[in-house]
mmCIF file of C-alpha atoms in Angstrom:
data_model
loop_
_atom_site.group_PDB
_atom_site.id
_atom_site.type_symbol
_atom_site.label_atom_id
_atom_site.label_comp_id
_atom_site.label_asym_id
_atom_site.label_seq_id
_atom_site.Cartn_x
_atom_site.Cartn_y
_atom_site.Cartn_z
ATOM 1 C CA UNK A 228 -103.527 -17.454 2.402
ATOM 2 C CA UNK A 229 -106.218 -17.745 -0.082
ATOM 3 C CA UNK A 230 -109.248 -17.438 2.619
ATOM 4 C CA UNK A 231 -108.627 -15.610 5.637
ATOM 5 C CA UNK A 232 -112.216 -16.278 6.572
ATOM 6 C CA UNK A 233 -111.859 -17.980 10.513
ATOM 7 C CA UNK A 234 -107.972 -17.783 10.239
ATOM 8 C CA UNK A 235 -106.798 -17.037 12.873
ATOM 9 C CA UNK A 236 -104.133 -14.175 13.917
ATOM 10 C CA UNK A 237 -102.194 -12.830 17.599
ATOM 11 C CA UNK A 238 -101.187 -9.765 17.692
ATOM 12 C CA UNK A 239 -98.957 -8.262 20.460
ATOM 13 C CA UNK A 240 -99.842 -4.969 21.896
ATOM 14 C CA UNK A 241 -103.101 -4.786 19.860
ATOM 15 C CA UNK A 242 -105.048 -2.311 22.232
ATOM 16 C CA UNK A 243 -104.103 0.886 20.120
ATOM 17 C CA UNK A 244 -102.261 2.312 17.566
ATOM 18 C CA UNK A 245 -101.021 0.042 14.898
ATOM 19 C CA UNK A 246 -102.119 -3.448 16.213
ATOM 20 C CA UNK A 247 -105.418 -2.491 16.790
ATOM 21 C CA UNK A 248 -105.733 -0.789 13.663
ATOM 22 C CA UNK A 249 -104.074 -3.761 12.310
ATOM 23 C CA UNK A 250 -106.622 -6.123 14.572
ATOM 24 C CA UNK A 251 -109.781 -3.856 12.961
ATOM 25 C CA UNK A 252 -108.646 -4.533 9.145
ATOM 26 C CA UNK A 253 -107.983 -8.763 10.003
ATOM 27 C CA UNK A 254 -111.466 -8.626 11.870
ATOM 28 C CA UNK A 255 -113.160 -7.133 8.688
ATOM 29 C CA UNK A 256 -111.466 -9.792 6.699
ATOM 30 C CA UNK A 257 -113.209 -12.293 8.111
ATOM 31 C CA UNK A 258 -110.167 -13.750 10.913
ATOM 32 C CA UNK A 259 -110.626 -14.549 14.323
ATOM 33 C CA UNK A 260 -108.164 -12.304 16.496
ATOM 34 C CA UNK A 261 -106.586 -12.164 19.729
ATOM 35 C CA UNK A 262 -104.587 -9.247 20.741
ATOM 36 C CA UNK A 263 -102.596 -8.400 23.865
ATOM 37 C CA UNK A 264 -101.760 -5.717 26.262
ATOM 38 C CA UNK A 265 -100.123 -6.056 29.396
ATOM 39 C CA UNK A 266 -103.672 -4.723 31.446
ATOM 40 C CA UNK A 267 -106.513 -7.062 31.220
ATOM 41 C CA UNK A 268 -109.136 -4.758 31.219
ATOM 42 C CA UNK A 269 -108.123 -2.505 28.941
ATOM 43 C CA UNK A 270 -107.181 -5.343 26.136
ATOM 44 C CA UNK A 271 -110.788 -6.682 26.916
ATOM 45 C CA UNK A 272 -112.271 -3.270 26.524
ATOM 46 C CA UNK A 273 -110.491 -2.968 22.684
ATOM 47 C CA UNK A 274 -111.275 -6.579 21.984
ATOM 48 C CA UNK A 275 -115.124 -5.369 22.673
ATOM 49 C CA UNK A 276 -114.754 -3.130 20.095
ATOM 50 C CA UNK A 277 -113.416 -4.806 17.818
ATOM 51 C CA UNK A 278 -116.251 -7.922 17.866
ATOM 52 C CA UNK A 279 -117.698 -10.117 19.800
ATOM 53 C CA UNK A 280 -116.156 -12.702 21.706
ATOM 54 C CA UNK A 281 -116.482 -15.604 19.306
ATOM 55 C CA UNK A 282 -114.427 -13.841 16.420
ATOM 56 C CA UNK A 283 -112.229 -11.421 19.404
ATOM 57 C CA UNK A 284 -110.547 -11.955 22.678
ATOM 58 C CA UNK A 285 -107.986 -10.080 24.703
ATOM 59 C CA UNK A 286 -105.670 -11.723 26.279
ATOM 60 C CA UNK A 287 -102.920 -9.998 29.120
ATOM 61 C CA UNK A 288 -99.408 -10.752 28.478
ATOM 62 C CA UNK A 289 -96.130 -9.406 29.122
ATOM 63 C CA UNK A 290 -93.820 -9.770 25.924
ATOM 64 C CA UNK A 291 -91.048 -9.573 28.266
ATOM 65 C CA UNK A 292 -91.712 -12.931 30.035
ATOM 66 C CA UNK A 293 -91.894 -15.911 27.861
ATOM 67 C CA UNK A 294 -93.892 -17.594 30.310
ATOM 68 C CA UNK A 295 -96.763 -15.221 29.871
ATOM 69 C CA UNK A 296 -96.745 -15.105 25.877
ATOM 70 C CA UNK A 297 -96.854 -19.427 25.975
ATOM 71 C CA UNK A 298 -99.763 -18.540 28.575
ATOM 72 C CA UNK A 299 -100.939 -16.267 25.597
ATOM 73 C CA UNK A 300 -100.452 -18.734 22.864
ATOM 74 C CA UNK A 301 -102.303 -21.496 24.774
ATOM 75 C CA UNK A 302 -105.472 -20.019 25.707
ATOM 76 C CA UNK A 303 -105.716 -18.914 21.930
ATOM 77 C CA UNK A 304 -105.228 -22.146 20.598
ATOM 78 C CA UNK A 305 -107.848 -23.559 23.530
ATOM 79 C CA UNK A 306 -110.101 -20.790 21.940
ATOM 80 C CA UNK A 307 -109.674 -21.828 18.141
ATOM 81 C CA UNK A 308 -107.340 -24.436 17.797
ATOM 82 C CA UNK A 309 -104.860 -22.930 15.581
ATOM 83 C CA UNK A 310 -102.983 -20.020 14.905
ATOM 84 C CA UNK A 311 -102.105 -18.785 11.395
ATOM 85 C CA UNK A 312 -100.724 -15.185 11.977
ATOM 86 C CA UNK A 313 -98.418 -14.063 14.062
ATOM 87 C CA UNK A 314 -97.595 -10.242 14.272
ATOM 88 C CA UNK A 315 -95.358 -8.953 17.054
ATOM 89 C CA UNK A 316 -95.947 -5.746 17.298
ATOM 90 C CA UNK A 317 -95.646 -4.398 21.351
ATOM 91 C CA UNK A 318 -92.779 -2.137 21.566
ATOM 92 C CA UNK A 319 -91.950 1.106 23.753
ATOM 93 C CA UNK A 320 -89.499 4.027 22.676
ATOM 94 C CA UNK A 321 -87.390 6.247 25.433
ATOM 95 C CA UNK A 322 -85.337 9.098 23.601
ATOM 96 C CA UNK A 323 -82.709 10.747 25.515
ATOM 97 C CA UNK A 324 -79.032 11.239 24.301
ATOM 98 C CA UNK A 325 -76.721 8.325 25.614
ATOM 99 C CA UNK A 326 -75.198 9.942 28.129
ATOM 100 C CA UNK A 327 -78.469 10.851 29.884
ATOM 101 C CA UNK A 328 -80.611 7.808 29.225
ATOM 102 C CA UNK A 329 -81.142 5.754 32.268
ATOM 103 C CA UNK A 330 -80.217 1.828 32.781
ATOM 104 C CA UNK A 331 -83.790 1.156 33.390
ATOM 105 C CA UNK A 332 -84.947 3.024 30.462
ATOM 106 C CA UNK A 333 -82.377 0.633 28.014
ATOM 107 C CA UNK A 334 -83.655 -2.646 29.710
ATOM 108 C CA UNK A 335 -87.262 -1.178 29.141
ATOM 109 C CA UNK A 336 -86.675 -1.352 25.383
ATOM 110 C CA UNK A 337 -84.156 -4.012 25.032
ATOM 111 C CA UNK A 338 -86.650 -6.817 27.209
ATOM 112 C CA UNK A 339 -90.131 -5.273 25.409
ATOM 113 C CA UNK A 340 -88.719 -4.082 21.801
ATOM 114 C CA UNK A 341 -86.501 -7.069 21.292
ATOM 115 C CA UNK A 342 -86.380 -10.055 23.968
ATOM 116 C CA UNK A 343 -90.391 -9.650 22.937
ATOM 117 C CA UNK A 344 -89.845 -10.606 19.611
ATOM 118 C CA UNK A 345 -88.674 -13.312 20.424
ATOM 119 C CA UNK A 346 -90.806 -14.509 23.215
ATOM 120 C CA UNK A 347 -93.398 -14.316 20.938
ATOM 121 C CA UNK A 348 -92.053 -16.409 18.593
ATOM 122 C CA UNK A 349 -90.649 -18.848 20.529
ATOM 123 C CA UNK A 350 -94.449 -19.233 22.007
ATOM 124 C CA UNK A 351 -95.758 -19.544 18.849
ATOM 125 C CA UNK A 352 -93.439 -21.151 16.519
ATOM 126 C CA UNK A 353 -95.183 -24.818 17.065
ATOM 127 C CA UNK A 354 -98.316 -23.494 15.979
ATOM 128 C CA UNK A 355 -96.903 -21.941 13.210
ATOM 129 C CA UNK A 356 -95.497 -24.978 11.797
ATOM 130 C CA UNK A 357 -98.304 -27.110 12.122
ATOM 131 C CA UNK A 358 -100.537 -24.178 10.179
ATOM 132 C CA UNK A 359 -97.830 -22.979 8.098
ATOM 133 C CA UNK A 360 -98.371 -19.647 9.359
ATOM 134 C CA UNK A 361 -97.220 -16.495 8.562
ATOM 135 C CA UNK A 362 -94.718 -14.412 11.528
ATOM 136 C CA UNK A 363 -94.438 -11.044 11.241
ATOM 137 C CA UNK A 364 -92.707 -8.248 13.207
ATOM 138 C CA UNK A 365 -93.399 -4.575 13.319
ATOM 139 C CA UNK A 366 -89.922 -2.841 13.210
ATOM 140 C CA UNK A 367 -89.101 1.047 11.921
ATOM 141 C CA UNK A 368 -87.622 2.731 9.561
ATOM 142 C CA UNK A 369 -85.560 3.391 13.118
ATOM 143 C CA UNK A 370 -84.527 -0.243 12.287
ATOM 144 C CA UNK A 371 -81.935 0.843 9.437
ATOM 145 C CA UNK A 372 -81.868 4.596 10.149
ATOM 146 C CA UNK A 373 -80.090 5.950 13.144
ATOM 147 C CA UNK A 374 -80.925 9.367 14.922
ATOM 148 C CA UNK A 375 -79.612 11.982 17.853
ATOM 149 C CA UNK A 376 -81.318 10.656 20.809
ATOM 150 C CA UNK A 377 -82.509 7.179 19.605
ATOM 151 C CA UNK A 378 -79.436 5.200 20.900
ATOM 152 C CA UNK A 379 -81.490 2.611 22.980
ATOM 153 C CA UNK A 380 -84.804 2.527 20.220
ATOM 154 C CA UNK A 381 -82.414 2.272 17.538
ATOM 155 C CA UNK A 382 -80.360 -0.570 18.949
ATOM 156 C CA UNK A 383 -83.457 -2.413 19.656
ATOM 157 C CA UNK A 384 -84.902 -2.067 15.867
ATOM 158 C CA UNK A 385 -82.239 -2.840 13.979
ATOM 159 C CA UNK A 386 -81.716 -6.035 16.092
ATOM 160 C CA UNK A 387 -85.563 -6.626 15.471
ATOM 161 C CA UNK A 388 -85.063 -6.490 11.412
ATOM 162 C CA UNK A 389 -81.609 -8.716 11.936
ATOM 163 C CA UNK A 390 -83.659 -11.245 13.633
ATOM 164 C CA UNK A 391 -86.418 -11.388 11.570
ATOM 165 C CA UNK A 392 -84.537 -11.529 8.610
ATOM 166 C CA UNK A 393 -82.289 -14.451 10.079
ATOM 167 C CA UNK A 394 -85.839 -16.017 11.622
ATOM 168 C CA UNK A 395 -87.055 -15.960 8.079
ATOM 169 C CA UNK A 396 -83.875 -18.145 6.639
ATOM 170 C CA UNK A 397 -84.420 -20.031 9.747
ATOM 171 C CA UNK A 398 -88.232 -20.962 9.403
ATOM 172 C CA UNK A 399 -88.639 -21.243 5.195
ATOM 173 C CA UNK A 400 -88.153 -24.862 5.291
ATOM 174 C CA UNK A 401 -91.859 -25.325 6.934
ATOM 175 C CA UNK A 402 -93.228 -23.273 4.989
ATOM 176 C CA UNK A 403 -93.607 -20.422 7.772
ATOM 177 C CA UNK A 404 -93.215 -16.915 5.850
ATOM 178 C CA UNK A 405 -91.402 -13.953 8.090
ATOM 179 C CA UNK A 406 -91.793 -10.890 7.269
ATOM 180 C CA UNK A 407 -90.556 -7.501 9.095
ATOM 181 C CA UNK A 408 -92.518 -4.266 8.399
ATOM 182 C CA UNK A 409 -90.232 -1.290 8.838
ATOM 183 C CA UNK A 410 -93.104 2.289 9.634
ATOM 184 C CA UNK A 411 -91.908 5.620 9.372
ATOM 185 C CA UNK A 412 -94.086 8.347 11.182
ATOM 186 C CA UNK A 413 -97.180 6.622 12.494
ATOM 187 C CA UNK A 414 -100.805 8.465 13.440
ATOM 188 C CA UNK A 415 -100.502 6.722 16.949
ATOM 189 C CA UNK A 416 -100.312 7.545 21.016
ATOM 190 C CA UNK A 417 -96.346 6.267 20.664
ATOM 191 C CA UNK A 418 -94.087 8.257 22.236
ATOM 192 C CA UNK A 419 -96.820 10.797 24.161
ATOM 193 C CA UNK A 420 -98.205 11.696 20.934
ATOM 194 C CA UNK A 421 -101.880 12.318 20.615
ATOM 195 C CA UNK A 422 -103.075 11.834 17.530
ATOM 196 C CA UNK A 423 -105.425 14.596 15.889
ATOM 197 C CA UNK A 424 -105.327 16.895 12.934
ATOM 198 C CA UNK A 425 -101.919 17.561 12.782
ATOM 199 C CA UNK A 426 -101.277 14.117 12.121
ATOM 200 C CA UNK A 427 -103.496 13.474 8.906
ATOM 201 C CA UNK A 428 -100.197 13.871 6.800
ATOM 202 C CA UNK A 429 -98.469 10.601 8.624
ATOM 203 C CA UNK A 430 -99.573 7.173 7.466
ATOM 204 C CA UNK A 431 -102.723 5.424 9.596
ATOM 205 C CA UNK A 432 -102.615 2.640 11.682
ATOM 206 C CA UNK A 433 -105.612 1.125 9.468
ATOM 207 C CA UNK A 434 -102.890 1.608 6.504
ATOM 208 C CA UNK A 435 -100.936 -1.135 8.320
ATOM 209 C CA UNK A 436 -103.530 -3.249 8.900
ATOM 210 C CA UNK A 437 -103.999 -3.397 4.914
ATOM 211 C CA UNK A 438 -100.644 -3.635 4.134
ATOM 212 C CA UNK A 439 -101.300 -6.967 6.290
ATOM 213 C CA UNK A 440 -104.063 -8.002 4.748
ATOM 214 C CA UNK A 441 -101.962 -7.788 1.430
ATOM 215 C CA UNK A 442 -98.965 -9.696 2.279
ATOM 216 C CA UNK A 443 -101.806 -12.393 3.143
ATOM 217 C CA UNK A 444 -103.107 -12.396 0.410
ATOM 218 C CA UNK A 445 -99.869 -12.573 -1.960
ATOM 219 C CA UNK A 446 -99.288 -15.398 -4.049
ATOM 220 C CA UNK A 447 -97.426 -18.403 -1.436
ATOM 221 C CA UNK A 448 -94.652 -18.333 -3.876
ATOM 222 C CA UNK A 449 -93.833 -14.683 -3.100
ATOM 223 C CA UNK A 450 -92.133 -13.109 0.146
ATOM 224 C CA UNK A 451 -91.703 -9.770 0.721
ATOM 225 C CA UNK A 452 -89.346 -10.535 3.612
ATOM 226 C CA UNK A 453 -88.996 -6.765 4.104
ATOM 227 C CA UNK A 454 -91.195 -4.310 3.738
ATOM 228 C CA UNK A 455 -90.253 -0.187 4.464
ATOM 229 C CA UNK A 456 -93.619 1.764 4.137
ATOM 230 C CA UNK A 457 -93.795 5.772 4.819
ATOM 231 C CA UNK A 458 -96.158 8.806 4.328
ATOM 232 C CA UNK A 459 -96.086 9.461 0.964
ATOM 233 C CA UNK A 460 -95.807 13.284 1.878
ATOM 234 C CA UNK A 461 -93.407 14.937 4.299
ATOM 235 C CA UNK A 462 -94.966 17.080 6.721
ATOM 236 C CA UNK A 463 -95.337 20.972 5.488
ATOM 237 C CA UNK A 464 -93.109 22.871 8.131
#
């Protein structure tokens, strides 16, 4: 995109962490931005302070319903008309060894982590064809590396890079460019974390949001269809 001045972007769980660090960096760029969270006050609250309501709304959606994220996708293109970036970023990890992680706690992941990703997409696709508009998902390094306890998170990672990857094939041909972003350790609430101090070493979610703004900005002829991004620095234990 060679302007991103009143483009327009939806991002999926943008109320913290990475998409609203993400959301901050498009907003400074010049895009209009909606972002989602499955509360409506609280997604209204970030959206405030982000911008005002002409270049930010919030919108509440549940990524597991693909009713809701078409209800998403409308209002935004009532709102602006188009929609030229796509980032599906609302996910939710459980860790607990296999034989101790609940059935409700698998579903959790499997209809946010995954059946989201495509929800989104789904919603969106038709927008994204007439804009030729850029989809991306926010996977993990989880998404290629597996780990003691991460069973259910790991499942639903790699199957969000396998998707994306066969979503990018899928989508080329209209000139739609996919691209998955795999984090390592992220400065964010995930997981029960609170982030302070101790967590100047991992990368910041306004280190996303640029990495965004450059795959926007990259020439159209280019796709870096997968992207793995980590602190440049291990922790110090």
């Amino acid at each position: 995109m060679k302007d991103l001045k009143n483009k327009v972007a939806y991002i999926t769980g943008g109320s913290k962490g990475i998409g609203f660090g993400v959301a901050k960096k498009l907003v400074e760029s010049g895009m209009k931005v909606a972002i989602s969270g499955r509360t409506l006050q609280t997604v209204q609250k970030a959206a405030a302070e982000l911008g005002d309501e002409n270049q930010v709304i919030g919108v509440a959606t549940d990524v597991s319903k693909l009713r809701d994220e078409e209800e998403a996708v409308k209002k935004i293109l009532n709102k602006w008309g188009q929609i030229d970036l796509v980032l599906a970023n609302a996910g939710v990890g459980n860790f607990a060894p296999i034989d101790e992680m609940s059935e409700t706690e698998w579903h959790q992941m499997i209809n946010i982590n995954l059946n989201g990703v495509f929800h989104t997409l789904k919603a969106s696709v038709a927008a994204l064809k007439e804009s030729k508009g850029y989809y991306m998902t926010l996977a993990s390094l989880a998404g290629t590396n597996f780990f003691a306890n991460g069973a259910g998170y790991n499942a639903t990672k790699f199957g969000v890079v396998g998707f994306t990857q066969a979503a990018m094939l899928d989508l080329r041909k209209y000139d739609i460019k996919v691209t998955t972003i795999m984090p390592g350790s992220v400065a964010t609430h995930f997981a029960g974390n609170t982030p302070d101090d101790k967590d100047a070493w991992k990368i910041q979610p306004e280190d996303i949001g640029q990495l965004v703004v450059d795959l926007l900005n990259i020439h159209p002829r280019t796709l870096p269809s997968k992207v793995e991004v980590r602190p440049s620095r291990p922790d110090k234990k």
